Amino acid sequence: MSDPLTRLPDLAPPPGGLPRLQRAMRRRSPPLRGSWRLPVAAAVLAAAMLLALVPSLHRLMQVDADARAIRNLLRTPASGQMQVRDGVAAPLESGRADVQLYLIGALPAAAPPPPG
Amino acid sequence: MTLREDALHASYRRRERPLYNVLYRQLWQAEDCQDVIHDTYLRLWARRARVREATLDALVWRTALNLARNRLRWRRLRRHEPLPALPAAEEGADPLAVQRLHAALKALPGTSREVLLLARFGGLTGREIAAALGIRPGTVASRTHHAMARLRQLLGEAGHE
């Protein structure tokens, strides 16, 4: 018995199939357009956060500087007496026997000698 | 390993003609066959991260046959039966004989038709047909035997040789 399917010819597919597929594949796999946007946005955000933090950092540094200044003021010399340079100190009532308050003011810088 | 673009193109060049011949005797419309082949490869490209080159051809057959079955199911649901267009290569043949053969193929169950067409046009071994259909090689042999017997019965081979 013969194979009836041998009567069916081997058909050629219509042309253009592979180019059509290649075009569709290119549309589905486009290059990463706009990929620079994310890094730029991240950089801008980071800069904005840094700028927002700067005043706080400045305040922290100022507080630190003030604390150091106060510690220096409170550091008593070997003689046990405190000295005020370029300024005056006025004692104030603290209400406690073990605490002495002073109002410290800076003296203006000495005027330079007149020329001649 | 991600499927390479040139490997996919090479598979297309290798399989386009056999796919077309198998699908045509399922769908009977050249445009539908082209669309199924196109969609098959596009689907595999979309999943290229999970496709290995070694199993690409079997996957091509399996995907194409599934898409063809979906189209046939869609046609049945819509009660849409396109008029089969006789392709140029068949125009020279005896139109009545070809028409009888087409009718007999259409009357076969889908699974029987597939094994016969894959063997005739796919250039596949029994093992490769089994891989494409997701069945055992032994099932391919028995299904082919029964499908051929049924086809001959439909054609009335005894009275038409």
PDB file of C-alpha atoms in Angstrom:
ATOM      1  CA  MET A   1       0.000   0.000   0.000  1.00  0.00           C
ATOM      2  CA  SER A   2       1.402   3.397  -0.876  1.00  0.00           C
ATOM      3  CA  ASP A   3       1.612   6.270   1.540  1.00  0.00           C
ATOM      4  CA  PRO A   4      -1.236   8.591   0.484  1.00  0.00           C
ATOM      5  CA  LEU A   5       0.601  11.560   1.964  1.00  0.00           C
ATOM      6  CA  THR A   6       3.248  11.328  -0.742  1.00  0.00           C
ATOM      7  CA  ARG A   7       0.651  12.863  -3.023  1.00  0.00           C
ATOM      8  CA  LEU A   8       0.919  16.050  -0.983  1.00  0.00           C
ATOM      9  CA  PRO A   9       3.616  18.295  -2.458  1.00  0.00           C
ATOM     10  CA  ASP A  10       6.248  20.069  -0.417  1.00  0.00           C
ATOM     11  CA  LEU A  11       5.039  23.678  -0.333  1.00  0.00           C
ATOM     12  CA  ALA A  12       7.298  26.723  -0.236  1.00  0.00           C
ATOM     13  CA  PRO A  13       6.293  29.249   2.405  1.00  0.00           C
ATOM     14  CA  PRO A  14       5.521  32.764   1.206  1.00  0.00           C
ATOM     15  CA  PRO A  15       8.624  34.990   1.272  1.00  0.00           C
ATOM     16  CA  GLY A  16       9.396  37.641   3.865  1.00  0.00           C
ATOM     17  CA  GLY A  17       8.901  35.593   7.012  1.00  0.00           C
ATOM     18  CA  LEU A  18      12.351  36.032   8.510  1.00  0.00           C
ATOM     19  CA  PRO A  19      12.617  39.808   7.853  1.00  0.00           C
ATOM     20  CA  ARG A  20       9.196  40.222   9.436  1.00  0.00           C
ATOM     21  CA  LEU A  21      10.360  38.294  12.489  1.00  0.00           C
ATOM     22  CA  GLN A  22      13.579  40.297  12.716  1.00  0.00           C
ATOM     23  CA  ARG A  23      11.648  43.577  12.638  1.00  0.00           C
ATOM     24  CA  ALA A  24       9.316  42.350  15.358  1.00  0.00           C
ATOM     25  CA  MET A  25      12.259  41.226  17.489  1.00  0.00           C
ATOM     26  CA  ARG A  26      13.893  44.634  17.171  1.00  0.00           C
ATOM     27  CA  ARG A  27      10.659  46.312  18.267  1.00  0.00           C
ATOM     28  CA  ARG A  28      10.451  44.024  21.289  1.00  0.00           C
ATOM     29  CA  SER A  29      14.109  44.537  22.278  1.00  0.00           C
ATOM     30  CA  PRO A  30      14.688  48.256  21.896  1.00  0.00           C
ATOM     31  CA  PRO A  31      17.973  49.776  23.172  1.00  0.00           C
ATOM     32  CA  LEU A  32      17.790  51.152  26.667  1.00  0.00           C
ATOM     33  CA  ARG A  33      16.527  54.585  25.804  1.00  0.00           C
ATOM     34  CA  GLY A  34      16.355  57.014  28.713  1.00  0.00           C
ATOM     35  CA  SER A  35      18.673  54.906  30.790  1.00  0.00           C
ATOM     36  CA  TRP A  36      20.543  58.070  31.778  1.00  0.00           C
ATOM     37  CA  ARG A  37      17.446  59.425  33.480  1.00  0.00           C
ATOM     38  CA  LEU A  38      17.636  57.201  36.528  1.00  0.00           C
ATOM     39  CA  PRO A  39      21.262  57.992  37.447  1.00  0.00           C
ATOM     40  CA  VAL A  40      20.650  61.727  36.941  1.00  0.00           C
ATOM     41  CA  ALA A  41      17.515  61.619  39.071  1.00  0.00           C
ATOM     42  CA  ALA A  42      19.400  59.741  41.777  1.00  0.00           C
ATOM     43  CA  ALA A  43      22.216  62.320  41.709  1.00  0.00           C
ATOM     44  CA  VAL A  44      19.765  65.231  41.944  1.00  0.00           C
ATOM     45  CA  LEU A  45      17.980  63.563  44.843  1.00  0.00           C
ATOM     46  CA  ALA A  46      21.242  62.927  46.639  1.00  0.00           C
ATOM     47  CA  ALA A  47      22.298  66.560  46.147  1.00  0.00           C
ATOM     48  CA  ALA A  48      18.932  67.800  47.414  1.00  0.00           C
ATOM     49  CA  MET A  49      19.194  65.632  50.505  1.00  0.00           C
ATOM     50  CA  LEU A  50      22.713  66.877  51.124  1.00  0.00           C
ATOM     51  CA  LEU A  51      21.616  70.502  50.812  1.00  0.00           C
ATOM     52  CA  ALA A  52      18.781  69.860  53.227  1.00  0.00           C
ATOM     53  CA  LEU A  53      21.205  68.369  55.706  1.00  0.00           C
ATOM     54  CA  VAL A  54      23.819  71.162  55.478  1.00  0.00           C
ATOM     55  CA  PRO A  55      22.037  73.637  57.849  1.00  0.00           C
ATOM     56  CA  SER A  56      21.599  70.842  60.370  1.00  0.00           C
ATOM     57  CA  LEU A  57      25.270  69.929  60.045  1.00  0.00           C
ATOM     58  CA  HIS A  58      26.209  73.581  60.452  1.00  0.00           C
ATOM     59  CA  ARG A  59      24.126  73.832  63.586  1.00  0.00           C
ATOM     60  CA  LEU A  60      25.747  70.706  64.971  1.00  0.00           C
ATOM     61  CA  MET A  61      29.179  72.120  64.268  1.00  0.00           C
ATOM     62  CA  GLN A  62      28.221  75.421  65.905  1.00  0.00           C
ATOM     63  CA  VAL A  63      26.873  73.626  68.935  1.00  0.00           C
ATOM     64  CA  ASP A  64      30.093  71.649  69.105  1.00  0.00           C
ATOM     65  CA  ALA A  65      32.161  74.825  68.844  1.00  0.00           C
ATOM     66  CA  ASP A  66      30.082  76.475  71.561  1.00  0.00           C
ATOM     67  CA  ALA A  67      30.513  73.449  73.795  1.00  0.00           C
ATOM     68  CA  ARG A  68      34.279  73.547  73.274  1.00  0.00           C
ATOM     69  CA  ALA A  69      34.331  77.262  74.068  1.00  0.00           C
ATOM     70  CA  ILE A  70      32.387  76.747  77.261  1.00  0.00           C
ATOM     71  CA  ARG A  71      34.671  73.864  78.279  1.00  0.00           C
ATOM     72  CA  ASN A  72      37.679  76.076  77.677  1.00  0.00           C
ATOM     73  CA  LEU A  73      36.133  78.817  79.789  1.00  0.00           C
ATOM     74  CA  LEU A  74      35.449  76.437  82.583  1.00  0.00           C
ATOM     75  CA  ARG A  75      38.974  74.984  82.506  1.00  0.00           C
ATOM     76  CA  THR A  76      40.493  76.529  85.563  1.00  0.00           C
ATOM     77  CA  PRO A  77      44.197  77.418  85.563  1.00  0.00           C
ATOM     78  CA  ALA A  78      46.622  75.704  87.965  1.00  0.00           C
ATOM     79  CA  SER A  79      46.200  78.503  90.446  1.00  0.00           C
ATOM     80  CA  GLY A  80      42.489  77.728  90.689  1.00  0.00           C
ATOM     81  CA  GLN A  81      41.577  81.179  89.520  1.00  0.00           C
ATOM     82  CA  MET A  82      39.827  81.923  86.281  1.00  0.00           C
ATOM     83  CA  GLN A  83      41.167  84.607  84.043  1.00  0.00           C
ATOM     84  CA  VAL A  84      39.348  86.645  81.483  1.00  0.00           C
ATOM     85  CA  ARG A  85      41.379  88.064  78.641  1.00  0.00           C
ATOM     86  CA  ASP A  86      40.220  90.918  76.450  1.00  0.00           C
ATOM     87  CA  GLY A  87      37.025  91.108  78.424  1.00  0.00           C
ATOM     88  CA  VAL A  88      35.375  91.690  81.742  1.00  0.00           C
ATOM     89  CA  ALA A  89      33.580  89.326  84.062  1.00  0.00           C
ATOM     90  CA  ALA A  90      30.753  90.370  86.354  1.00  0.00           C
ATOM     91  CA  PRO A  91      29.625  87.891  89.042  1.00  0.00           C
ATOM     92  CA  LEU A  92      25.910  87.035  89.140  1.00  0.00           C
ATOM     93  CA  GLU A  93      23.732  85.498  91.798  1.00  0.00           C
ATOM     94  CA  SER A  94      23.094  81.810  91.080  1.00  0.00           C
ATOM     95  CA  GLY A  95      20.967  80.898  94.087  1.00  0.00           C
ATOM     96  CA  ARG A  96      23.213  77.956  94.873  1.00  0.00           C
ATOM     97  CA  ALA A  97      26.199  77.925  97.101  1.00  0.00           C
ATOM     98  CA  ASP A  98      28.240  75.644  94.909  1.00  0.00           C
ATOM     99  CA  VAL A  99      27.532  77.480  91.661  1.00  0.00           C
ATOM    100  CA  GLN A 100      29.013  80.840  90.680  1.00  0.00           C
ATOM    101  CA  LEU A 101      27.738  82.632  87.557  1.00  0.00           C
ATOM    102  CA  TYR A 102      29.625  85.287  85.662  1.00  0.00           C
ATOM    103  CA  LEU A 103      28.502  87.563  82.897  1.00  0.00           C
ATOM    104  CA  ILE A 104      31.400  87.777  80.498  1.00  0.00           C
ATOM    105  CA  GLY A 105      31.673  90.515  77.961  1.00  0.00           C
ATOM    106  CA  ALA A 106      34.330  91.156  75.360  1.00  0.00           C
ATOM    107  CA  LEU A 107      36.139  94.484  75.365  1.00  0.00           C
ATOM    108  CA  PRO A 108      36.354  96.283  72.030  1.00  0.00           C
ATOM    109  CA  ALA A 109      39.727  95.871  70.308  1.00  0.00           C
ATOM    110  CA  ALA A 110      42.204  98.613  71.246  1.00  0.00           C
ATOM    111  CA  ALA A 111      42.206 101.504  68.781  1.00  0.00           C
ATOM    112  CA  PRO A 112      45.402 101.645  66.693  1.00  0.00           C
ATOM    113  CA  PRO A 113      47.792 104.496  67.541  1.00  0.00           C
ATOM    114  CA  PRO A 114      47.339 107.591  65.357  1.00  0.00           C
ATOM    115  CA  PRO A 115      49.847 107.850  62.502  1.00  0.00           C
ATOM    116  CA  GLY A 116      52.852 109.969  63.199  1.00  0.00           C
TER     117      GLY A 116
ATOM    118  CA  MET B   1      22.147  30.716  29.213  1.00  0.00           C
ATOM    119  CA  THR B   2      20.108  33.177  27.134  1.00  0.00           C
ATOM    120  CA  LEU B   3      19.144  32.099  23.630  1.00  0.00           C
ATOM    121  CA  ARG B   4      21.150  33.992  21.049  1.00  0.00           C
ATOM    122  CA  GLU B   5      19.491  35.930  18.287  1.00  0.00           C
ATOM    123  CA  ASP B   6      21.503  34.229  15.531  1.00  0.00           C
ATOM    124  CA  ALA B   7      20.564  30.801  16.891  1.00  0.00           C
ATOM    125  CA  LEU B   8      16.898  31.745  16.681  1.00  0.00           C
ATOM    126  CA  HIS B   9      17.308  33.003  13.131  1.00  0.00           C
ATOM    127  CA  ALA B  10      19.155  29.823  12.146  1.00  0.00           C
ATOM    128  CA  SER B  11      16.318  27.734  13.575  1.00  0.00           C
ATOM    129  CA  TYR B  12      13.824  29.793  11.611  1.00  0.00           C
ATOM    130  CA  ARG B  13      15.678  29.225   8.356  1.00  0.00           C
ATOM    131  CA  ARG B  14      15.900  25.507   9.122  1.00  0.00           C
ATOM    132  CA  ARG B  15      12.313  24.989  10.241  1.00  0.00           C
ATOM    133  CA  GLU B  16      10.239  27.493   8.305  1.00  0.00           C
ATOM    134  CA  ARG B  17       9.479  25.207   5.339  1.00  0.00           C
ATOM    135  CA  PRO B  18       8.661  22.030   7.300  1.00  0.00           C
ATOM    136  CA  LEU B  19       6.609  24.080   9.762  1.00  0.00           C
ATOM    137  CA  TYR B  20       4.696  25.679   6.944  1.00  0.00           C
ATOM    138  CA  ASN B  21       3.916  22.325   5.338  1.00  0.00           C
ATOM    139  CA  VAL B  22       2.721  20.761   8.573  1.00  0.00           C
ATOM    140  CA  LEU B  23       0.727  23.792   9.653  1.00  0.00           C
ATOM    141  CA  TYR B  24      -0.843  24.274   6.256  1.00  0.00           C
ATOM    142  CA  ARG B  25      -2.452  20.844   6.453  1.00  0.00           C
ATOM    143  CA  GLN B  26      -3.878  21.824   9.815  1.00  0.00           C
ATOM    144  CA  LEU B  27      -5.002  25.373   9.155  1.00  0.00           C
ATOM    145  CA  TRP B  28      -5.445  25.380   5.378  1.00  0.00           C
ATOM    146  CA  GLN B  29      -4.711  29.108   5.159  1.00  0.00           C
ATOM    147  CA  ALA B  30      -1.276  30.422   4.156  1.00  0.00           C
ATOM    148  CA  GLU B  31      -1.645  33.632   6.157  1.00  0.00           C
ATOM    149  CA  ASP B  32      -2.610  31.768   9.318  1.00  0.00           C
ATOM    150  CA  CYS B  33       0.405  29.500   8.908  1.00  0.00           C
ATOM    151  CA  GLN B  34       2.716  32.487   8.527  1.00  0.00           C
ATOM    152  CA  ASP B  35       1.207  34.125  11.608  1.00  0.00           C
ATOM    153  CA  VAL B  36       1.603  30.972  13.692  1.00  0.00           C
ATOM    154  CA  ILE B  37       5.235  30.562  12.670  1.00  0.00           C
ATOM    155  CA  HIS B  38       5.899  34.221  13.380  1.00  0.00           C
ATOM    156  CA  ASP B  39       4.163  34.099  16.778  1.00  0.00           C
ATOM    157  CA  THR B  40       5.998  30.903  17.694  1.00  0.00           C
ATOM    158  CA  TYR B  41       9.416  32.417  17.266  1.00  0.00           C
ATOM    159  CA  LEU B  42       8.412  35.671  18.854  1.00  0.00           C
ATOM    160  CA  ARG B  43       7.182  33.815  21.932  1.00  0.00           C
ATOM    161  CA  LEU B  44      10.425  31.890  22.215  1.00  0.00           C
ATOM    162  CA  TRP B  45      12.370  35.120  21.831  1.00  0.00           C
ATOM    163  CA  ALA B  46      10.323  36.672  24.634  1.00  0.00           C
ATOM    164  CA  ARG B  47      11.345  33.724  26.832  1.00  0.00           C
ATOM    165  CA  ARG B  48      14.904  33.543  25.564  1.00  0.00           C
ATOM    166  CA  ALA B  49      16.371  33.602  29.072  1.00  0.00           C
ATOM    167  CA  ARG B  50      14.787  30.199  29.708  1.00  0.00           C
ATOM    168  CA  VAL B  51      15.308  28.568  26.283  1.00  0.00           C
ATOM    169  CA  ARG B  52      18.300  26.361  25.574  1.00  0.00           C
ATOM    170  CA  GLU B  53      19.614  25.975  22.044  1.00  0.00           C
ATOM    171  CA  ALA B  54      19.762  22.190  22.394  1.00  0.00           C
ATOM    172  CA  THR B  55      15.992  21.934  22.844  1.00  0.00           C
ATOM    173  CA  LEU B  56      15.020  24.885  20.649  1.00  0.00           C
ATOM    174  CA  ASP B  57      13.709  22.911  17.681  1.00  0.00           C
ATOM    175  CA  ALA B  58      11.519  20.640  19.810  1.00  0.00           C
ATOM    176  CA  LEU B  59      10.178  23.733  21.556  1.00  0.00           C
ATOM    177  CA  VAL B  60       9.478  25.363  18.190  1.00  0.00           C
ATOM    178  CA  TRP B  61       7.388  22.406  17.073  1.00  0.00           C
ATOM    179  CA  ARG B  62       5.548  22.153  20.363  1.00  0.00           C
ATOM    180  CA  THR B  63       4.740  25.861  20.478  1.00  0.00           C
ATOM    181  CA  ALA B  64       3.688  26.014  16.825  1.00  0.00           C
ATOM    182  CA  LEU B  65       1.378  23.016  17.152  1.00  0.00           C
ATOM    183  CA  ASN B  66      -0.176  24.474  20.313  1.00  0.00           C
ATOM    184  CA  LEU B  67      -0.808  27.788  18.600  1.00  0.00           C
ATOM    185  CA  ALA B  68      -2.331  25.985  15.612  1.00  0.00           C
ATOM    186  CA  ARG B  69      -4.634  24.017  17.915  1.00  0.00           C
ATOM    187  CA  ASN B  70      -5.678  27.281  19.580  1.00  0.00           C
ATOM    188  CA  ARG B  71      -6.540  28.762  16.201  1.00  0.00           C
ATOM    189  CA  LEU B  72      -8.613  25.720  15.277  1.00  0.00           C
ATOM    190  CA  ARG B  73     -10.395  25.895  18.624  1.00  0.00           C
ATOM    191  CA  TRP B  74     -11.069  29.587  18.070  1.00  0.00           C
ATOM    192  CA  ARG B  75     -12.506  28.842  14.664  1.00  0.00           C
ATOM    193  CA  ARG B  76     -14.798  26.171  16.081  1.00  0.00           C
ATOM    194  CA  LEU B  77     -16.009  28.555  18.771  1.00  0.00           C
ATOM    195  CA  ARG B  78     -16.693  31.272  16.218  1.00  0.00           C
ATOM    196  CA  ARG B  79     -18.073  28.696  13.790  1.00  0.00           C
ATOM    197  CA  HIS B  80     -15.584  30.092  11.332  1.00  0.00           C
ATOM    198  CA  GLU B  81     -14.430  27.749   8.606  1.00  0.00           C
ATOM    199  CA  PRO B  82     -12.342  29.502   5.977  1.00  0.00           C
ATOM    200  CA  LEU B  83     -12.493  28.308   2.417  1.00  0.00           C
ATOM    201  CA  PRO B  84      -9.269  26.415   1.831  1.00  0.00           C
ATOM    202  CA  ALA B  85      -7.178  28.141  -0.801  1.00  0.00           C
ATOM    203  CA  LEU B  86      -5.312  25.764  -3.064  1.00  0.00           C
ATOM    204  CA  PRO B  87      -1.660  26.817  -3.023  1.00  0.00           C
ATOM    205  CA  ALA B  88       0.191  27.168  -6.287  1.00  0.00           C
ATOM    206  CA  ALA B  89       2.179  23.934  -5.892  1.00  0.00           C
ATOM    207  CA  GLU B  90      -0.983  21.905  -5.643  1.00  0.00           C
ATOM    208  CA  GLU B  91      -2.749  23.552  -8.515  1.00  0.00           C
ATOM    209  CA  GLY B  92      -1.167  21.220 -11.058  1.00  0.00           C
ATOM    210  CA  ALA B  93      -2.265  18.098  -9.187  1.00  0.00           C
ATOM    211  CA  ASP B  94      -5.500  16.257  -9.722  1.00  0.00           C
ATOM    212  CA  PRO B  95      -7.895  18.612  -7.917  1.00  0.00           C
ATOM    213  CA  LEU B  96     -10.344  15.862  -6.985  1.00  0.00           C
ATOM    214  CA  ALA B  97      -7.640  13.630  -5.539  1.00  0.00           C
ATOM    215  CA  VAL B  98      -6.172  16.512  -3.585  1.00  0.00           C
ATOM    216  CA  GLN B  99      -9.590  17.540  -2.353  1.00  0.00           C
ATOM    217  CA  ARG B 100     -10.289  13.967  -1.175  1.00  0.00           C
ATOM    218  CA  LEU B 101      -6.939  13.860   0.599  1.00  0.00           C
ATOM    219  CA  HIS B 102      -7.576  17.199   2.274  1.00  0.00           C
ATOM    220  CA  ALA B 103     -11.013  16.055   3.410  1.00  0.00           C
ATOM    221  CA  ALA B 104      -9.572  12.813   4.772  1.00  0.00           C
ATOM    222  CA  LEU B 105      -6.877  14.694   6.684  1.00  0.00           C
ATOM    223  CA  LYS B 106      -9.458  17.051   8.153  1.00  0.00           C
ATOM    224  CA  ALA B 107     -11.541  14.099   9.271  1.00  0.00           C
ATOM    225  CA  LEU B 108      -8.637  12.601  11.217  1.00  0.00           C
ATOM    226  CA  PRO B 109      -8.357  13.392  14.935  1.00  0.00           C
ATOM    227  CA  GLY B 110      -5.869  16.205  15.511  1.00  0.00           C
ATOM    228  CA  THR B 111      -3.310  14.024  17.297  1.00  0.00           C
ATOM    229  CA  SER B 112      -3.354  11.460  14.451  1.00  0.00           C
ATOM    230  CA  ARG B 113      -3.003  14.147  11.816  1.00  0.00           C
ATOM    231  CA  GLU B 114      -0.056  15.679  13.657  1.00  0.00           C
ATOM    232  CA  VAL B 115       2.033  12.505  13.808  1.00  0.00           C
ATOM    233  CA  LEU B 116       1.450  11.818  10.112  1.00  0.00           C
ATOM    234  CA  LEU B 117       2.319  15.353   9.042  1.00  0.00           C
ATOM    235  CA  LEU B 118       5.377  15.581  11.293  1.00  0.00           C
ATOM    236  CA  ALA B 119       6.677  12.322   9.841  1.00  0.00           C
ATOM    237  CA  ARG B 120       5.904  13.326   6.236  1.00  0.00           C
ATOM    238  CA  PHE B 121       7.011  16.998   6.270  1.00  0.00           C
ATOM    239  CA  GLY B 122       8.852  17.622   9.518  1.00  0.00           C
ATOM    240  CA  GLY B 123      11.814  15.411   8.693  1.00  0.00           C
ATOM    241  CA  LEU B 124      11.734  14.280  12.302  1.00  0.00           C
ATOM    242  CA  THR B 125      12.648  10.937  13.771  1.00  0.00           C
ATOM    243  CA  GLY B 126      10.199   9.092  15.990  1.00  0.00           C
ATOM    244  CA  ARG B 127      12.069  10.327  19.041  1.00  0.00           C
ATOM    245  CA  GLU B 128      11.957  13.932  17.801  1.00  0.00           C
ATOM    246  CA  ILE B 129       8.236  13.650  17.048  1.00  0.00           C
ATOM    247  CA  ALA B 130       7.741  12.317  20.579  1.00  0.00           C
ATOM    248  CA  ALA B 131       9.647  15.317  21.990  1.00  0.00           C
ATOM    249  CA  ALA B 132       7.637  17.753  19.868  1.00  0.00           C
ATOM    250  CA  LEU B 133       4.302  16.244  20.916  1.00  0.00           C
ATOM    251  CA  GLY B 134       5.252  15.502  24.500  1.00  0.00           C
ATOM    252  CA  ILE B 135       4.502  11.794  24.181  1.00  0.00           C
ATOM    253  CA  ARG B 136       6.547   8.594  24.393  1.00  0.00           C
ATOM    254  CA  PRO B 137       8.314   7.239  21.282  1.00  0.00           C
ATOM    255  CA  GLY B 138       6.300   4.057  21.510  1.00  0.00           C
ATOM    256  CA  THR B 139       3.117   6.100  21.404  1.00  0.00           C
ATOM    257  CA  VAL B 140       4.357   7.815  18.244  1.00  0.00           C
ATOM    258  CA  ALA B 141       4.774   4.491  16.475  1.00  0.00           C
ATOM    259  CA  SER B 142       1.358   3.155  17.455  1.00  0.00           C
ATOM    260  CA  ARG B 143      -0.358   6.466  16.767  1.00  0.00           C
ATOM    261  CA  THR B 144       1.249   6.657  13.329  1.00  0.00           C
ATOM    262  CA  HIS B 145       0.149   3.129  12.500  1.00  0.00           C
ATOM    263  CA  HIS B 146      -3.462   3.755  13.540  1.00  0.00           C
ATOM    264  CA  ALA B 147      -3.538   7.174  11.877  1.00  0.00           C
ATOM    265  CA  MET B 148      -2.360   5.765   8.559  1.00  0.00           C
ATOM    266  CA  ALA B 149      -4.897   2.964   8.719  1.00  0.00           C
ATOM    267  CA  ARG B 150      -7.664   5.454   9.429  1.00  0.00           C
ATOM    268  CA  LEU B 151      -6.513   7.740   6.619  1.00  0.00           C
ATOM    269  CA  ARG B 152      -6.556   4.892   4.152  1.00  0.00           C
ATOM    270  CA  GLN B 153      -9.989   3.912   5.347  1.00  0.00           C
ATOM    271  CA  LEU B 154     -11.226   7.464   4.806  1.00  0.00           C
ATOM    272  CA  LEU B 155      -9.686   7.572   1.371  1.00  0.00           C
ATOM    273  CA  GLY B 156     -11.139   4.208   0.509  1.00  0.00           C
ATOM    274  CA  GLU B 157      -7.716   3.050  -0.694  1.00  0.00           C
ATOM    275  CA  ALA B 158      -9.069  -0.281  -1.809  1.00  0.00           C
ATOM    276  CA  GLY B 159     -11.332   1.382  -4.308  1.00  0.00           C
ATOM    277  CA  HIS B 160      -9.089   4.335  -5.309  1.00  0.00           C
ATOM    278  CA  GLU B 161      -5.656   2.841  -6.172  1.00  0.00           C
TER     279      GLU B 161
END
